[in-house]
Amino acid sequence: MKKIWIGVGVAAILSLVGCGGDKPPETAKTDAAAPAAGGAAAMPDEANGGTVTGKVAFTGDKPKMATMDMSANPACERAHKDAPQKSEEVVVNGNGTLKYAFVWVKAGLPDKNWAVPTTPVTLDQNGCMYKPHMIGIMAGQNIEVKNSDPTNHNIHPQPTVNQEWNESQSPGSEAKMKTFARQEVMIPVKCNVHPWMRSYIGVVGHPFFAVTGDDGTFTIKGLPPGTYTIQVWHEKYKDVPEQQVTVGAKESKTVDFTVKG
Amino acid sequence: MGNPERTRKPGVWLHRYSVFVACCTLLLVIAGGLVTSNDAALSVPDWPLAWGKLIPPLEGGIVYEFGHRVAALAVAILSVILAFWLQKREPRAWVRRLGWIAVGTVLAQAALGGVLVRYLTPKPASIAHACLGQLYFGLMVAICVGQRKATQERIPVLPLMAAIALFAQTILGAAVRHNAAGLLPHIIGAAVATILVMWAGLQVLMTNTEDINLRRPAMVLLSLTFSQIFLGMGAYLSRAMTADAPQPMPAMVWLTVAHVAVGSLAFGAAVSLAMLGTPGGMAVA
């Protein structure tokens, strides 16, 4: 009988182990990719630097996106009562280009500490969707996570390089300021309350990136003269070939990408 | 004071209560399967509270996760009551001991659930949580069957091996489910487990033509194992076919949950068969 009680005691202690932590681990606020304290942080020279522009074209049959089933939450369903929400996995614009493609300078930049923008990038939860579906930030730059919905969400980024976190956000609560310390392209973000909600965050150690919008174009300004590898990341089409481009001072080059559906 | 072994008399209500707790445990396993299949494990980011409250807002994935927590609490309470009841009424020490081991297991399982939430479902803990749940259900079955056994006999080798193989399948299946392993080991494991189950089940059926108490679990075990193969194929195909879906689809959810539940039942049937023994068969002491 004594052994039984010892066993129960051990199990009870085990069950209390889970109470040991405080809040879930938050993303580190210190920035490994940000300029060292006191050091001069480099800024993109938009007046004298090079510019790379282009578009991400889509060819082939336009995929039919699934309609989200939001019946699990009446508040979400009400937000789309006039037009059911389609998945944003592949959004082909009217001009045959692709929306939500992350374009960034993958290689070729001089080894500098780039200044981190002080303005946060907003990721809103609106209509039980993340708006926008994809954002790009610099490592160390703040993301302002808002909940504009009359319902509850949890925000759960799933990085592999950065610190993972998962926090709840009730309607009307304050926006959360979050950062990711290290470069990572891309970090999926999900809401486990509403499993159709998905977003992507591109975290880069420099300011030379863009996300394509309604016209499928991108512009990367202020590049120091040099030869760069430009990469496109898309959540469905993963094998877009990288391209090399050389730009001089005040020079503008066009780099177009084509994604086959 | 008299000999406690003599004064204790197991009643029919204690056995019925044990079966009730075992059924509740199966429902808890199903609730856990619904959490994972609906990708709702982290819809409640805190533990032991839920959204900082005792009762969180019940919407979306929170319904599955909180429902699982409530069911787990209920089963833990039922398990503690069972252990005390067994302690008072069950004459065999080893059955009483199983009652307390079950309490320890369900508490450890609760702690593991907390670890999963607080450490964002690390794969080893997720797999351990699935396996410990299965083990707990096996313990409940053993308690139910143990109360009906006249004596503690030797455990027959083949049903024991079948039970071990089915439990190994739980480990491999959980590893597939939590993306810690590929499908191939689970498929190979299914073939091995099926052969062992057939061997054990057919041996019981052929050597015990009259004993319905042995024939019944053997037939249940064989039926469940064959059903499990098709459910496994269904779960895999539904997952593959809905891989591009923006959210977990009902067909995938229910086939996967059924695969988990029938896996638990098959393991329980193998435990029953191993406990009941096969006269004349190979046995371990």
mmCIF file of C-alpha atoms in Angstrom, chain A:
data_model
loop_
_atom_site.group_PDB
_atom_site.id
_atom_site.type_symbol
_atom_site.label_atom_id
_atom_site.label_comp_id
_atom_site.label_asym_id
_atom_site.label_seq_id
_atom_site.Cartn_x
_atom_site.Cartn_y
_atom_site.Cartn_z
ATOM 1 C CA MET A 1 0.000 0.000 0.000
ATOM 2 C CA LYS A 2 2.898 2.311 0.819
ATOM 3 C CA LYS A 3 4.279 1.781 -2.672
ATOM 4 C CA ILE A 4 0.919 2.723 -4.140
ATOM 5 C CA TRP A 5 0.896 6.031 -2.292
ATOM 6 C CA ILE A 6 4.476 6.735 -3.376
ATOM 7 C CA GLY A 7 3.386 6.083 -6.971
ATOM 8 C CA VAL A 8 0.415 8.428 -6.662
ATOM 9 C CA GLY A 9 2.671 11.066 -5.122
ATOM 10 C CA VAL A 10 5.148 10.828 -8.007
ATOM 11 C CA ALA A 11 2.301 11.124 -10.524
ATOM 12 C CA ALA A 12 0.916 14.167 -8.690
ATOM 13 C CA ILE A 13 4.341 15.823 -8.778
ATOM 14 C CA LEU A 14 4.545 15.051 -12.500
ATOM 15 C CA SER A 15 1.168 16.689 -13.028
ATOM 16 C CA LEU A 16 2.408 19.801 -11.258
ATOM 17 C CA VAL A 17 5.466 19.994 -13.504
ATOM 18 C CA GLY A 18 3.225 21.470 -16.180
ATOM 19 C CA CYS A 19 2.368 24.329 -13.814
ATOM 20 C CA GLY A 20 6.022 25.229 -13.479
ATOM 21 C CA GLY A 21 6.410 27.666 -16.345
ATOM 22 C CA ASP A 22 5.155 31.176 -16.632
ATOM 23 C CA LYS A 23 3.813 32.495 -19.896
ATOM 24 C CA PRO A 24 4.654 30.694 -23.142
ATOM 25 C CA PRO A 25 8.107 31.744 -24.305
ATOM 26 C CA GLU A 26 7.932 35.021 -26.177
ATOM 27 C CA THR A 27 9.931 35.880 -29.200
ATOM 28 C CA ALA A 28 13.274 37.295 -28.232
ATOM 29 C CA LYS A 29 13.235 41.056 -28.425
ATOM 30 C CA THR A 30 16.965 41.258 -29.034
ATOM 31 C CA ASP A 31 17.884 41.226 -32.659
ATOM 32 C CA ALA A 32 20.776 39.167 -33.915
ATOM 33 C CA ALA A 33 20.513 40.763 -37.364
ATOM 34 C CA ALA A 34 20.037 44.333 -36.170
ATOM 35 C CA PRO A 35 22.899 46.834 -35.941
ATOM 36 C CA ALA A 36 25.093 46.544 -32.900
ATOM 37 C CA ALA A 37 24.466 49.204 -30.259
ATOM 38 C CA GLY A 38 26.409 52.331 -31.041
ATOM 39 C CA GLY A 39 27.375 51.142 -34.548
ATOM 40 C CA ALA A 40 26.246 53.079 -37.621
ATOM 41 C CA ALA A 41 23.363 51.283 -39.234
ATOM 42 C CA ALA A 42 23.280 51.315 -43.022
ATOM 43 C CA MET A 43 20.227 52.739 -44.774
ATOM 44 C CA PRO A 44 19.174 51.986 -48.357
ATOM 45 C CA ASP A 45 20.317 54.885 -50.559
ATOM 46 C CA GLU A 46 17.131 55.386 -52.558
ATOM 47 C CA ALA A 47 18.500 58.494 -54.344
ATOM 48 C CA ASN A 48 21.747 56.974 -55.630
ATOM 49 C CA GLY A 49 21.226 53.218 -55.302
ATOM 50 C CA GLY A 50 20.059 50.743 -57.913
ATOM 51 C CA THR A 51 16.482 49.630 -58.377
ATOM 52 C CA VAL A 52 15.134 46.225 -59.336
ATOM 53 C CA THR A 53 11.567 46.105 -60.534
ATOM 54 C CA GLY A 54 9.549 43.348 -62.109
ATOM 55 C CA LYS A 55 6.469 41.230 -61.952
ATOM 56 C CA VAL A 56 5.547 37.671 -61.080
ATOM 57 C CA ALA A 57 3.527 36.378 -64.008
ATOM 58 C CA PHE A 58 1.278 33.334 -63.815
ATOM 59 C CA THR A 59 0.819 30.959 -66.737
ATOM 60 C CA GLY A 60 -1.339 27.878 -67.117
ATOM 61 C CA ASP A 61 -4.763 27.058 -65.768
ATOM 62 C CA LYS A 62 -5.834 29.283 -62.937
ATOM 63 C CA PRO A 63 -6.459 26.973 -59.955
ATOM 64 C CA LYS A 64 -9.914 27.017 -58.435
ATOM 65 C CA MET A 65 -9.597 28.022 -54.805
ATOM 66 C CA ALA A 66 -11.688 26.274 -52.160
ATOM 67 C CA THR A 67 -14.350 28.185 -50.245
ATOM 68 C CA MET A 68 -13.634 28.453 -46.536
ATOM 69 C CA ASP A 69 -16.145 26.676 -44.325
ATOM 70 C CA MET A 70 -16.556 29.117 -41.442
ATOM 71 C CA SER A 71 -19.665 27.471 -39.998
ATOM 72 C CA ALA A 72 -17.689 26.581 -36.850
ATOM 73 C CA ASN A 73 -17.992 30.215 -35.792
ATOM 74 C CA PRO A 74 -21.140 32.273 -36.557
ATOM 75 C CA ALA A 75 -19.210 35.558 -36.161
ATOM 76 C CA CYS A 76 -16.812 34.476 -38.906
ATOM 77 C CA GLU A 77 -19.648 33.274 -41.127
ATOM 78 C CA ARG A 78 -21.496 36.581 -40.697
ATOM 79 C CA ALA A 79 -18.446 38.508 -41.849
ATOM 80 C CA HIS A 80 -18.700 36.824 -45.259
ATOM 81 C CA LYS A 81 -22.472 36.433 -45.619
ATOM 82 C CA ASP A 82 -22.526 38.379 -48.898
ATOM 83 C CA ALA A 83 -19.580 36.683 -50.568
ATOM 84 C CA PRO A 84 -18.107 33.445 -49.204
ATOM 85 C CA GLN A 85 -14.382 33.746 -48.565
ATOM 86 C CA LYS A 86 -12.088 31.826 -50.912
ATOM 87 C CA SER A 87 -8.707 30.495 -49.928
ATOM 88 C CA GLU A 88 -5.892 32.969 -50.608
ATOM 89 C CA GLU A 89 -3.327 30.267 -51.308
ATOM 90 C CA VAL A 90 -3.198 31.220 -54.989
ATOM 91 C CA VAL A 91 -4.532 34.625 -56.040
ATOM 92 C CA VAL A 92 -4.137 35.336 -59.750
ATOM 93 C CA ASN A 93 -4.671 39.017 -60.546
ATOM 94 C CA GLY A 94 -6.779 40.221 -63.471
ATOM 95 C CA ASN A 95 -3.592 41.047 -65.420
ATOM 96 C CA GLY A 96 -2.337 37.460 -65.179
ATOM 97 C CA THR A 97 0.114 38.077 -62.360
ATOM 98 C CA LEU A 98 0.413 36.452 -58.984
ATOM 99 C CA LYS A 99 -0.485 38.153 -55.724
ATOM 100 C CA TYR A 100 1.239 37.269 -52.422
ATOM 101 C CA ALA A 101 4.626 36.317 -53.801
ATOM 102 C CA PHE A 102 7.557 37.248 -51.564
ATOM 103 C CA VAL A 103 10.459 38.658 -53.561
ATOM 104 C CA TRP A 104 13.764 39.234 -51.826
ATOM 105 C CA VAL A 105 17.478 39.632 -52.354
ATOM 106 C CA LYS A 106 18.784 36.261 -51.316
ATOM 107 C CA ALA A 107 22.493 36.896 -51.885
ATOM 108 C CA GLY A 108 25.018 39.482 -53.053
ATOM 109 C CA LEU A 109 24.599 42.259 -50.504
ATOM 110 C CA PRO A 110 27.651 43.714 -48.769
ATOM 111 C CA ASP A 111 28.126 42.562 -45.194
ATOM 112 C CA LYS A 112 26.487 45.472 -43.373
ATOM 113 C CA ASN A 113 24.216 46.047 -40.449
ATOM 114 C CA TRP A 114 21.066 47.467 -41.961
ATOM 115 C CA ALA A 115 18.906 49.883 -40.000
ATOM 116 C CA VAL A 116 15.698 48.300 -38.747
ATOM 117 C CA PRO A 117 12.574 50.372 -39.537
ATOM 118 C CA THR A 118 10.924 51.732 -36.412
ATOM 119 C CA THR A 119 7.448 51.551 -37.976
ATOM 120 C CA PRO A 120 5.702 48.275 -37.227
ATOM 121 C CA VAL A 121 4.047 46.196 -39.923
ATOM 122 C CA THR A 122 0.401 45.428 -39.142
ATOM 123 C CA LEU A 123 -1.035 41.915 -39.261
ATOM 124 C CA ASP A 124 -4.760 42.184 -38.657
ATOM 125 C CA GLN A 125 -7.292 39.473 -37.944
ATOM 126 C CA ASN A 126 -10.344 40.680 -39.777
ATOM 127 C CA GLY A 127 -13.281 38.617 -41.004
ATOM 128 C CA CYS A 128 -11.493 35.597 -39.522
ATOM 129 C CA MET A 129 -8.759 36.038 -42.116
ATOM 130 C CA TYR A 130 -5.263 37.438 -41.744
ATOM 131 C CA LYS A 131 -4.917 40.761 -43.510
ATOM 132 C CA PRO A 132 -2.704 40.904 -45.351
ATOM 133 C CA HIS A 133 -2.162 37.263 -46.181
ATOM 134 C CA MET A 134 1.584 37.797 -46.446
ATOM 135 C CA ILE A 135 3.930 40.379 -44.947
ATOM 136 C CA GLY A 136 7.640 41.035 -45.074
ATOM 137 C CA ILE A 137 9.637 42.500 -42.203
ATOM 138 C CA MET A 138 13.245 43.005 -41.237
ATOM 139 C CA ALA A 139 14.652 40.887 -38.431
ATOM 140 C CA GLY A 140 14.020 42.889 -35.282
ATOM 141 C CA GLN A 141 11.233 44.977 -36.796
ATOM 142 C CA ASN A 142 7.958 45.030 -34.887
ATOM 143 C CA ILE A 143 4.798 43.350 -36.088
ATOM 144 C CA GLU A 144 1.615 44.848 -34.712
ATOM 145 C CA VAL A 145 -0.857 41.975 -34.354
ATOM 146 C CA LYS A 146 -4.424 43.274 -34.155
ATOM 147 C CA ASN A 147 -7.789 41.618 -33.696
ATOM 148 C CA SER A 148 -10.531 43.587 -35.463
ATOM 149 C CA ASP A 149 -12.964 40.676 -35.204
ATOM 150 C CA PRO A 150 -15.784 40.309 -32.675
ATOM 151 C CA THR A 151 -14.406 36.864 -31.891
ATOM 152 C CA ASN A 152 -11.382 35.232 -30.263
ATOM 153 C CA HIS A 153 -8.215 34.210 -32.058
ATOM 154 C CA ASN A 154 -4.941 32.616 -31.137
ATOM 155 C CA ILE A 155 -1.858 33.661 -33.070
ATOM 156 C CA HIS A 156 0.592 30.865 -33.600
ATOM 157 C CA PRO A 157 3.628 31.469 -35.811
ATOM 158 C CA GLN A 158 5.518 28.261 -36.582
ATOM 159 C CA PRO A 159 9.102 29.245 -37.352
ATOM 160 C CA THR A 160 11.933 26.751 -37.593
ATOM 161 C CA VAL A 161 14.801 29.195 -36.970
ATOM 162 C CA ASN A 162 13.153 31.752 -34.687
ATOM 163 C CA GLN A 163 11.379 31.228 -31.375
ATOM 164 C CA GLU A 164 7.886 29.767 -31.763
ATOM 165 C CA TRP A 165 5.062 31.312 -29.724
ATOM 166 C CA ASN A 166 1.324 30.972 -29.328
ATOM 167 C CA GLU A 167 -0.877 33.601 -27.685
ATOM 168 C CA SER A 168 -4.570 34.311 -27.420
ATOM 169 C CA GLN A 169 -6.176 37.588 -28.457
ATOM 170 C CA SER A 170 -9.726 38.465 -27.440
ATOM 171 C CA PRO A 171 -11.946 40.961 -29.299
ATOM 172 C CA GLY A 172 -11.156 44.557 -28.400
ATOM 173 C CA SER A 173 -7.883 43.665 -26.709
ATOM 174 C CA GLU A 174 -4.720 45.676 -27.248
ATOM 175 C CA ALA A 175 -2.552 45.029 -30.266
ATOM 176 C CA LYS A 176 0.468 42.804 -29.619
ATOM 177 C CA MET A 177 3.935 43.926 -30.646
ATOM 178 C CA LYS A 178 6.124 41.028 -31.734
ATOM 179 C CA THR A 179 9.457 40.598 -33.437
ATOM 180 C CA PHE A 180 11.523 37.806 -34.923
ATOM 181 C CA ALA A 181 15.222 37.979 -34.250
ATOM 182 C CA ARG A 182 16.599 35.993 -37.186
ATOM 183 C CA GLN A 183 16.193 35.892 -40.928
ATOM 184 C CA GLU A 184 13.661 33.238 -41.967
ATOM 185 C CA VAL A 185 11.820 32.949 -45.276
ATOM 186 C CA MET A 186 9.015 32.085 -44.563
ATOM 187 C CA ILE A 187 7.231 31.700 -41.226
ATOM 188 C CA PRO A 188 3.708 30.246 -41.446
ATOM 189 C CA VAL A 189 1.207 31.740 -39.002
ATOM 190 C CA LYS A 190 -1.966 29.958 -38.036
ATOM 191 C CA CYS A 191 -4.970 30.275 -35.787
ATOM 192 C CA ASN A 192 -5.881 26.977 -34.136
ATOM 193 C CA VAL A 193 -9.324 28.297 -33.181
ATOM 194 C CA HIS A 194 -10.101 28.829 -36.877
ATOM 195 C CA PRO A 195 -7.958 26.333 -38.780
ATOM 196 C CA TRP A 196 -8.551 27.942 -42.184
ATOM 197 C CA MET A 197 -6.669 31.087 -41.071
ATOM 198 C CA ARG A 198 -3.147 31.110 -42.423
ATOM 199 C CA SER A 199 -0.624 33.823 -43.082
ATOM 200 C CA TYR A 200 3.072 34.019 -43.925
ATOM 201 C CA ILE A 201 5.779 36.305 -42.608
ATOM 202 C CA GLY A 202 9.037 36.769 -44.473
ATOM 203 C CA VAL A 203 11.820 37.854 -42.108
ATOM 204 C CA VAL A 204 14.921 39.201 -43.788
ATOM 205 C CA GLY A 205 18.165 40.607 -42.386
ATOM 206 C CA HIS A 206 18.071 43.608 -44.762
ATOM 207 C CA PRO A 207 15.451 45.953 -46.230
ATOM 208 C CA PHE A 208 15.525 44.637 -49.817
ATOM 209 C CA PHE A 209 12.310 42.662 -50.194
ATOM 210 C CA ALA A 210 8.741 43.114 -51.413
ATOM 211 C CA VAL A 211 5.391 41.322 -51.511
ATOM 212 C CA THR A 212 3.465 41.406 -54.773
ATOM 213 C CA GLY A 213 0.040 42.992 -54.614
ATOM 214 C CA ASP A 214 -2.984 43.456 -56.868
ATOM 215 C CA ASP A 215 -0.844 44.195 -59.936
ATOM 216 C CA GLY A 216 1.708 41.435 -59.280
ATOM 217 C CA THR A 217 4.647 43.816 -59.461
ATOM 218 C CA PHE A 218 7.477 44.488 -57.063
ATOM 219 C CA THR A 219 10.067 47.214 -56.592
ATOM 220 C CA ILE A 220 13.258 46.946 -54.553
ATOM 221 C CA LYS A 221 15.007 50.313 -54.217
ATOM 222 C CA GLY A 222 18.284 51.633 -52.856
ATOM 223 C CA LEU A 223 20.508 48.665 -53.676
ATOM 224 C CA PRO A 224 24.252 49.273 -53.535
ATOM 225 C CA PRO A 225 25.854 48.645 -56.945
ATOM 226 C CA GLY A 226 26.466 44.931 -57.329
ATOM 227 C CA THR A 227 25.247 41.574 -58.547
ATOM 228 C CA TYR A 228 22.364 40.005 -56.673
ATOM 229 C CA THR A 229 20.407 36.775 -56.516
ATOM 230 C CA ILE A 230 16.684 37.489 -56.440
ATOM 231 C CA GLN A 231 14.363 34.789 -55.161
ATOM 232 C CA VAL A 232 10.599 34.436 -55.243
ATOM 233 C CA TRP A 233 8.785 32.478 -52.545
ATOM 234 C CA HIS A 234 5.183 31.421 -52.975
ATOM 235 C CA GLU A 235 3.252 29.166 -50.608
ATOM 236 C CA LYS A 236 2.104 26.791 -53.363
ATOM 237 C CA TYR A 237 4.674 27.213 -56.134
ATOM 238 C CA LYS A 238 7.973 26.513 -54.458
ATOM 239 C CA ASP A 239 10.241 25.921 -57.447
ATOM 240 C CA VAL A 240 10.426 29.378 -59.032
ATOM 241 C CA PRO A 241 13.967 29.663 -60.455
ATOM 242 C CA GLU A 242 16.181 32.319 -58.854
ATOM 243 C CA GLN A 243 17.562 35.070 -61.071
ATOM 244 C CA GLN A 244 20.792 37.038 -61.061
ATOM 245 C CA VAL A 245 20.799 40.760 -61.711
ATOM 246 C CA THR A 246 23.542 43.375 -61.747
ATOM 247 C CA VAL A 247 22.688 46.981 -60.968
ATOM 248 C CA GLY A 248 24.843 50.067 -60.903
ATOM 249 C CA ALA A 249 24.346 53.366 -59.096
ATOM 250 C CA LYS A 250 21.024 55.036 -60.049
ATOM 251 C CA GLU A 251 20.435 52.212 -62.479
ATOM 252 C CA SER A 252 17.102 50.433 -62.809
ATOM 253 C CA LYS A 253 16.789 46.838 -63.973
ATOM 254 C CA THR A 254 13.729 44.721 -64.666
ATOM 255 C CA VAL A 255 13.553 41.106 -63.498
ATOM 256 C CA ASP A 256 10.365 39.247 -64.351
ATOM 257 C CA PHE A 257 9.460 35.864 -62.950
ATOM 258 C CA THR A 258 7.029 33.344 -64.355
ATOM 259 C CA VAL A 259 5.163 30.826 -62.270
ATOM 260 C CA LYS A 260 3.625 27.847 -64.035
ATOM 261 C CA GLY A 261 0.314 26.658 -62.648
#
